[in-house]
Amino acid sequence: VQLQASGGGLVQPGGSLRLSCVASGSIFSVNDMGWYRQAPGKQRELVAIITSTGIRNYADSVKGRFTISRDNVKRTAYLQMNSLKPEDTAVYHCNAVGRSYKGTPFNSWGQGTLVTVSS
C-alpha cells in the first residue's frame, strides 16, 4: 500500500493550505487516516486523525484552524489548514491503517510534504 501526499508549500502567516493524501495498492479497507508532522529538532506528533465513519480528533494546537476530511471512494484524506502560524512549519506525513485484499493489516506512511509558514 502506498500513500502519496501533496499540497505543501510556502505560505504567509494567516494563510491557508490544503494537503491531500491518496492511498493506492491492494486495499480492501481503510480504517483510520491521519496527518502527523515533524518540525526540525522535534519529534513527530499527531495533527489530526479521522476514522472510516468520520470521527475526528485533533491536536489541541490546531483545533479550530485545521479540518481533516476524507473521501472513502477516492481513498483520499485531506487536511485543510487555515490561519497558519510559523509554528505550524513542519514536514507533514499522512498515515493510513487498514486491511489488504490478502487479509493482512497495513500501516502505511506517505513520503511527507513540507509546509513552511513565513513572511
XYZ file of N, CA and C in Angstrom, residues 31-91:
183
model
N -9.153 1.999 7.444
C -9.776 2.402 8.708
C -9.399 3.854 9.013
N -8.450 4.068 9.890
C -8.051 5.427 10.237
C -7.103 6.008 9.194
N -7.294 7.291 8.925
C -6.335 8.056 8.131
C -5.954 9.272 8.961
N -4.678 9.578 8.965
C -4.237 10.673 9.816
C -3.114 11.483 9.224
N -2.919 12.637 9.795
C -1.805 13.521 9.449
C -0.948 13.729 10.691
N 0.339 13.605 10.489
C 1.319 13.852 11.527
C 2.298 14.893 10.993
N 3.030 15.512 11.877
C 4.033 16.469 11.427
C 5.276 16.366 12.294
N 6.383 16.740 11.663
C 7.658 16.746 12.375
C 8.401 18.017 12.030
N 8.587 18.851 13.023
C 9.348 20.087 12.852
C 10.823 19.800 13.110
N 11.713 20.633 12.582
C 13.151 20.420 12.803
C 13.490 20.335 14.281
N 14.193 19.277 14.656
C 14.625 19.105 16.029
C 13.555 18.624 16.985
N 12.380 18.289 16.447
C 11.284 17.842 17.300
C 10.815 16.462 16.880
N 10.085 15.823 17.787
C 9.541 14.510 17.480
C 8.284 14.651 16.618
N 7.976 13.586 15.898
C 6.753 13.566 15.101
C 5.555 13.596 16.040
N 4.553 14.392 15.675
C 3.361 14.498 16.512
C 2.103 14.350 15.671
N 1.066 13.869 16.313
C -0.220 13.736 15.641
C -0.838 15.119 15.449
N -1.340 15.361 14.250
C -2.045 16.603 13.956
C -3.557 16.353 13.974
N -3.988 15.370 13.203
C -5.418 15.072 13.108
C -5.595 13.654 12.590
N -6.701 13.048 12.980
C -6.994 11.693 12.546
C -8.488 11.567 12.313
N -8.855 10.748 11.333
C -10.271 10.551 11.022
C -10.516 9.065 10.789
N -11.581 8.561 11.386
C -11.910 7.151 11.228
C -12.717 6.949 9.946
N -12.972 5.696 9.614
C -13.736 5.385 8.406
C -15.181 5.881 8.502
N -15.651 6.103 9.730
C -17.021 6.588 9.918
C -17.075 8.093 10.122
N -15.917 8.755 10.022
C -15.899 10.215 10.084
C -15.655 10.831 11.444
N -15.298 10.033 12.412
C -14.972 10.596 13.721
C -13.581 11.230 13.654
N -13.498 12.456 14.132
C -12.264 13.229 14.014
C -11.666 13.544 15.381
N -10.357 13.580 15.415
C -9.643 14.051 16.590
C -8.499 14.945 16.139
N -8.251 15.982 16.931
C -7.231 16.964 16.578
C -6.279 17.210 17.742
N -5.070 17.585 17.414
C -4.158 18.096 18.418
C -4.711 19.434 18.913
N -4.503 19.715 20.179
C -5.023 20.961 20.749
C -4.488 22.179 19.995
N -3.273 22.083 19.511
C -2.632 23.229 18.869
C -3.264 23.605 17.532
N -4.062 22.711 16.949
C -4.648 23.011 15.637
C -6.172 23.067 15.664
N -6.771 22.784 16.806
C -8.236 22.805 16.896
C -8.782 24.183 16.524
N -9.804 24.174 15.699
C -10.405 25.426 15.260
C -9.738 26.029 14.044
N -8.577 25.513 13.664
C -7.863 26.051 12.500
C -7.740 25.016 11.378
N -7.558 23.754 11.751
C -7.378 22.691 10.767
C -8.632 21.809 10.724
N -8.914 21.290 9.545
C -10.023 20.372 9.368
C -9.568 19.170 8.547
N -9.762 17.982 9.102
C -9.438 16.764 8.364
C -10.722 16.194 7.772
N -10.615 15.692 6.561
C -11.761 15.062 5.912
C -11.235 13.926 5.035
N -12.160 13.141 4.506
C -11.743 12.038 3.641
C -12.836 11.720 2.642
N -12.386 11.143 1.530
C -13.288 10.634 0.505
C -13.006 9.143 0.419
N -13.902 8.332 0.948
C -13.646 6.887 1.016
C -13.614 6.249 -0.370
N -14.361 6.784 -1.304
C -14.353 6.223 -2.657
C -12.985 6.464 -3.315
N -12.461 7.668 -3.137
C -11.159 8.003 -3.718
C -10.011 7.574 -2.830
N -10.317 7.054 -1.640
C -9.274 6.649 -0.685
C -8.302 7.805 -0.441
N -8.849 8.957 -0.241
C -8.063 10.173 -0.085
C -8.435 10.889 1.206
N -7.412 11.357 1.903
C -7.609 12.191 3.084
C -7.119 13.597 2.776
N -7.779 14.568 3.375
C -7.429 15.965 3.169
C -7.176 16.625 4.519
N -6.336 17.633 4.503
C -6.135 18.452 5.685
C -6.211 19.910 5.247
N -7.301 20.560 5.595
C -7.451 21.982 5.320
C -6.859 22.750 6.482
N -5.868 23.565 6.192
C -5.156 24.305 7.230
C -5.386 25.799 7.026
N -6.045 26.408 7.973
C -6.313 27.839 7.927
C -5.604 28.547 9.073
N -5.508 29.856 8.959
C -4.874 30.675 10.000
C -3.518 30.104 10.399
N -2.719 29.793 9.411
C -1.434 29.150 9.669
C -0.504 30.068 10.444
N 0.287 29.440 11.294
C 1.245 30.144 12.137
C 2.650 29.636 11.836
N 3.662 30.435 12.132
C 5.047 29.961 11.901
C 5.330 28.636 12.610
N 4.716 28.420 13.749
C 4.956 27.169 14.475
C 4.305 25.958 13.824
N 3.531 26.159 12.777
C 2.987 25.043 12.012
C 3.992 24.531 10.969
N 5.098 25.226 10.829
C 6.119 24.805 9.879
C 6.648 23.426 10.247
N 6.569 22.495 9.300
C 6.992 21.123 9.543
C 6.849 20.322 8.255
N 7.389 19.106 8.294
C 7.074 18.135 7.247
C 5.837 17.381 7.708
